[in-house]
Amino acid sequence: MTEQLSKVYDSKTVERQVNELWLSKSYFHAEPSRPGQKRKAFTIVIPPPNVTAALHLGHALNNTLQDILIRFRRMEQYEALWMPGTDHAGIATQTVVEKRILAEEGKRRTDFPREEFVKRIQAWKDEYETTILGQLKAMGCSCDWPRTRFTMDEVCAKAVRAAFFKLFKDGLIYRGKRLVNWDPATQTVLADDEVEHETIQGFFWYLKYPLVEPVEIDGRQTEHITVATTRPETMLGDTAVAMNPADPRAKYLVGKMLRLPIVGRIIPIIADEHVVLPNPQSEDEKARFSTGFLKVTPAHDPDDWEIGKRHNLAVINIMAPDGSISDKYGWQDAAAPEARNLLGMDRFEARDAIVEWFRQENLLEEVRDYAHEVGHSYRSHVPIEPYLSDQWYVSVKQPIPNLSQKFGQGLVEGTDVPVNSLAGLALKPLLDGRLRFIPERYAKTYQTWLENLRDWPISRQLWWGHRIPVWSKSVRDTDTIRELSNLSERVHSITVDTDEGQVAFACVAPGNEDVEKSLEARGWKRDSDVLDTWFSSALWPFSTLGWPEETPALRTFYPGDVLCTAREIITLWVSRMVMMGQYCAGDIPFRDVYIHAMIQDGEGRKMSKSLGNGIDPLIAIDSHGADAMRFTLATMTTDTQDIRMPVAAMTLPDGRTVNTSPKFDVGRNFCNKLWNASRFAMMNLEGLDPAGFDAAKLDISDRWILSRLAATRDEVTNSLNAFKFSEPLGQLYHFFWNDFCDWYLEWVKSRMRDDQSKAVAQNVLAFVLDSTLRLLHPFIPFITEGIYQKLNEMAPVRELKGIAAADRAEAITVAPWPAGTRPMRDPAVEEQIRLVQEIVRAIRDLRSQYNLAPSEKLTASINAPKAMGDALSANNGLICQLAGLSELQTAENLPKPNNAATALVEGAQVYVHNVIDPEAERARLEKHKQEIEQAKKAVESKLANANFVAKAKPEVVAQAREKLQQLQEQLKAVEGHWAERKS
RNA sequence: GGGCGGUUAGCUCAGUUGGCUAGAGCGCGUGCUCGACACGCACGAGGUCAGAGGUUCAAGUCCUCUACCGCCCA
């Protein structure tokens, strides 16, 4: 005899054993040679977690959902590839390591040579990559582990070089002087999406600027105009003051000159429609705060930059890269002592000093409280400084002529986005319906972003990342151009006018280290910046498969199928993958984008380190088990935006206090139930003989559970196809716990003691258990595999001869998804059992109401109409078994015995005999009567409404009539009994 | 400022195209230690579906407005 399942479900043991099995057998490996006529490929690429830190619960959710999808498809016999890996996360990782080294060693990045510092980050990456991959395995993620990639490994680096070169050659990469989002703390540029907007309680300062010559306005001598600003320190770089031409004062003032305080610079008053007209009564806050005069600082404000371009204003940068006031970066008229005093001050110090100066000079007219949005670095959290800087850009709306044949040309309808521009390549598939968001509403985020897309700044002043493969040299050196001319295929170059004259920039194609060396030997300098992290992330779906090489993996698994991610990176990441997928690999990288919810704590706050409300997946796995965690996460995944997960502290044996959630109990309880039900089933499978099965001998409970199984199988399959997660789990929960455990297993117990019925029951039991495990496997893979392995020992063949063939597998993870079993569906049987269940519940209710011990066998009878009575009589045994009856009689017009308690079930009256508590019975009947009367009144008034009868669908009216009749009968019965009791 | 989501039982959430007396899990109450499971079994209590108005024979569901909570973008 084989050993049974252990009595207690121990998640840790099962998870360890099962993981060993899976990994030793390489079940998750996807082989490019296998897909063909019969077998199709199915691909999901993991959103590569950042190597900055260990995974949190959001990752657990994200990866659980991906695993459910990939396991489902693998069981559906797709060649399913889940590509794993991690992301170097440039700025984020570098910042984390910088902070740690500063805290532990008191050293800054600049204290290290570049190579050495990068090595330190590499070490951090190695540590966290190991942690992360370990976490994913602990969660049960069925990734193709040997394929694991890292965005900076050799394979990905090659793709980055190839993609960059292609863009450069197509003229899509350019160097531009632009106002960028500058983070003075980390001293790097941030993309628009990396800027977080926070509302700040700040001030509007009203500064008076003197006119060079006083001006008479409507008879009044005017010596000053007043500008309002939230950032007074930028006034040092003002090169004009603008006013709206519609302002009545404009005709007197436009063209006049001002003397800029502190600096003494003479600047003009210009007319620009961008300026908001003052209006104290306006709804618009800006109009209420406006003076009508806008100081224009082109070097330090994006709007002013635009105004400056329109009016050809000078651009004066007054700050050093660290955000301090400086005359070394473009400010040349800092001669006045007041101005020189400010040099070297931090921007916020300078703000205070300048406001103070205005106050002392009586030029500070007013200070008003003002709440406004200020951009902050998502990394260092300091306010962003708009800053003038040379950066590399990718042109996103420029038509790419060599793609017009494949992708067409002209504009995407209703936009200024050319079809064959990068933005167009990403936008068009959505509009064509080839790219789909689930839930659909997120398509709008994607679409709007692409329609309003600005060029993508891709250089970052960091050390950790893909170094930009561009070398430069001044053209004044006469050799420069000649040096390039014989390298045409391996190098592409452009010439740019810079402050230092003409400079040649050469991009070297990948795999030409010799060229790089020879250029450097001749004085060419490699760009010291690295690429935006999202550049390599954008290539992830194909760089991981070996692009630009035409590898078998790339041919088989690209384009992929599903991307599963959070909504916050729809713009940053999803759109860029589509863009680059189209541009580099010629097709969209996936068809379906599933956007899942964000996990919040019980109060609806984001989980974060600073709030201390995060949950470590490994802690949840430790406290409840990986399957329990997955079950709970999946069951909470509906298509809402947020998931609330109450957080509770827990003390570990070692005394540490950590967070977990009572929500995981739901999953743990389910797993425990599954374990025990399986254990019970297997205890009864000894001597199972598939050959002895005879479909003709199925009893009604068998036919019922098979029908329910078939229905559940179809529902779950449909739900998963539609990217539902909570729904299929709910269906399985109900089927397994309510149908299978509460009813079928209870009924099967007695049949197991009877040799006549045992053979059939055993076969059905084994079959249903097997199918149930398979349906549950994508959600809770460990426990289902553990039980399946045992089932393979105990009952190697699970088939129902003539109904369902055996399709065994050595592991459930590679077992086929249960086949459609439509012939097993039997609505008539389901209806009969439903009725049986109603009767059983009614009797249990009476038992409970009259405090009859569960062990006490009762006698009952049922007065039911002929058809119903016949059905019930046929199932007498089932009712007696689960209602605890020793005797049950069912017939039409059966009189009510004395001392019986009554329950009404549809058209039938159920009598439980020898219950002697007339008082309680009368109260019950009274209550019942009221309920029925109330329901009856509702239906009656509906039917009394002529409009309802005339306009509602006929079947609805018929239904109402039927209902009324039933209620009338019930009322009659109840009234009869009630009267009886009363007498 | 623009966009999106939410508000249903004490809690966390379901509720398809409008149609039986609005469901589940947890929690709560009562009773169960009968040979799988107390992480369990049975039964039960608990809801003016945020508010107002409208469409309709019929509204949790569709429309309008309001309030509150939250997210994304500028």
CSV table of C-alpha atoms (C1' of nucleotides) in Angstrom, one decimal, chain B:
chain,number,residue,atom,x,y,z
B,1,G,C1',-6.4,72.5,-15.5
B,2,G,C1',-7.4,67.6,-18.5
B,3,G,C1',-8.5,62.5,-18.0
B,4,C,C1',-9.8,57.9,-15.4
B,5,G,C1',-11.6,54.8,-11.5
B,6,G,C1',-14.4,54.1,-7.0
B,7,U,C1',-18.7,54.9,-3.3
B,8,U,C1',-23.4,47.9,-2.7
B,9,A,C1',-23.6,43.8,4.5
B,10,G,C1',-19.1,45.7,10.2
B,11,C,C1',-14.6,44.6,6.5
B,12,U,C1',-12.7,43.1,1.3
B,13,C,C1',-15.3,42.7,-3.0
B,14,A,C1',-19.0,40.3,-7.1
B,15,G,C1',-23.4,41.8,-9.6
B,16,U,C1',-22.9,40.2,-17.7
B,17,U,C1',-27.1,43.0,-22.7
B,18,G,C1',-32.1,47.0,-17.2
B,19,G,C1',-36.3,41.8,-15.3
B,20,C,C1',-37.6,36.4,-9.6
B,21,U,C1',-37.3,38.3,-2.4
B,22,A,C1',-29.3,42.1,-4.4
B,23,G,C1',-24.7,37.6,-3.8
B,24,A,C1',-19.6,35.6,-2.0
B,25,G,C1',-15.5,35.4,1.5
B,26,C,C1',-14.0,37.2,6.2
B,27,G,C1',-16.1,38.9,10.7
B,28,C,C1',-20.5,38.2,13.9
B,29,G,C1',-24.5,34.8,16.5
B,30,U,C1',-26.3,29.7,17.7
B,31,G,C1',-25.3,24.6,17.6
B,32,C,C1',-21.7,20.8,16.4
B,33,U,C1',-15.1,17.2,18.9
B,34,C,C1',-20.7,11.8,13.8
B,35,G,C1',-13.5,8.3,11.0
B,36,A,C1',-10.8,14.2,5.2
B,37,C,C1',-10.5,19.0,7.1
B,38,A,C1',-11.9,23.5,13.9
B,39,C,C1',-7.3,26.6,8.4
B,40,G,C1',-13.5,22.5,9.8
B,41,C,C1',-19.3,21.3,9.6
B,42,A,C1',-24.5,23.0,9.9
B,43,C,C1',-27.9,26.9,10.5
B,44,G,C1',-28.8,32.1,11.0
B,45,A,C1',-28.7,37.5,11.6
B,46,G,C1',-26.9,41.6,8.7
B,47,G,C1',-28.0,46.0,2.9
B,48,U,C1',-33.0,53.0,1.8
B,49,C,C1',-27.0,49.7,-3.5
B,50,A,C1',-23.2,57.8,-1.5
B,51,G,C1',-27.1,61.9,-2.4
B,52,A,C1',-30.7,64.3,-5.8
B,53,G,C1',-33.2,64.4,-10.3
B,54,G,C1',-34.5,62.0,-15.0
B,55,U,C1',-35.6,57.9,-18.8
B,56,U,C1',-38.6,53.2,-18.5
B,57,C,C1',-44.0,48.9,-17.4
B,58,A,C1',-39.3,48.0,-14.5
B,59,A,C1',-33.0,51.1,-12.4
B,60,G,C1',-27.6,48.7,-8.0
B,61,U,C1',-27.4,48.4,-13.6
B,62,C,C1',-28.8,53.7,-18.5
B,63,C,C1',-28.6,59.5,-18.5
B,64,U,C1',-27.7,64.4,-15.7
B,65,C,C1',-26.0,66.9,-11.5
B,66,U,C1',-23.8,67.0,-6.5
B,67,A,C1',-20.6,65.2,-2.6
B,68,C,C1',-16.6,62.4,-0.9
B,69,C,C1',-12.2,58.9,-1.7
B,70,G,C1',-8.2,57.6,-5.0
B,71,C,C1',-5.0,57.4,-9.3
B,72,C,C1',-2.8,59.1,-13.9
B,73,C,C1',-1.2,63.3,-17.1
B,74,A,C1',0.1,68.6,-17.7
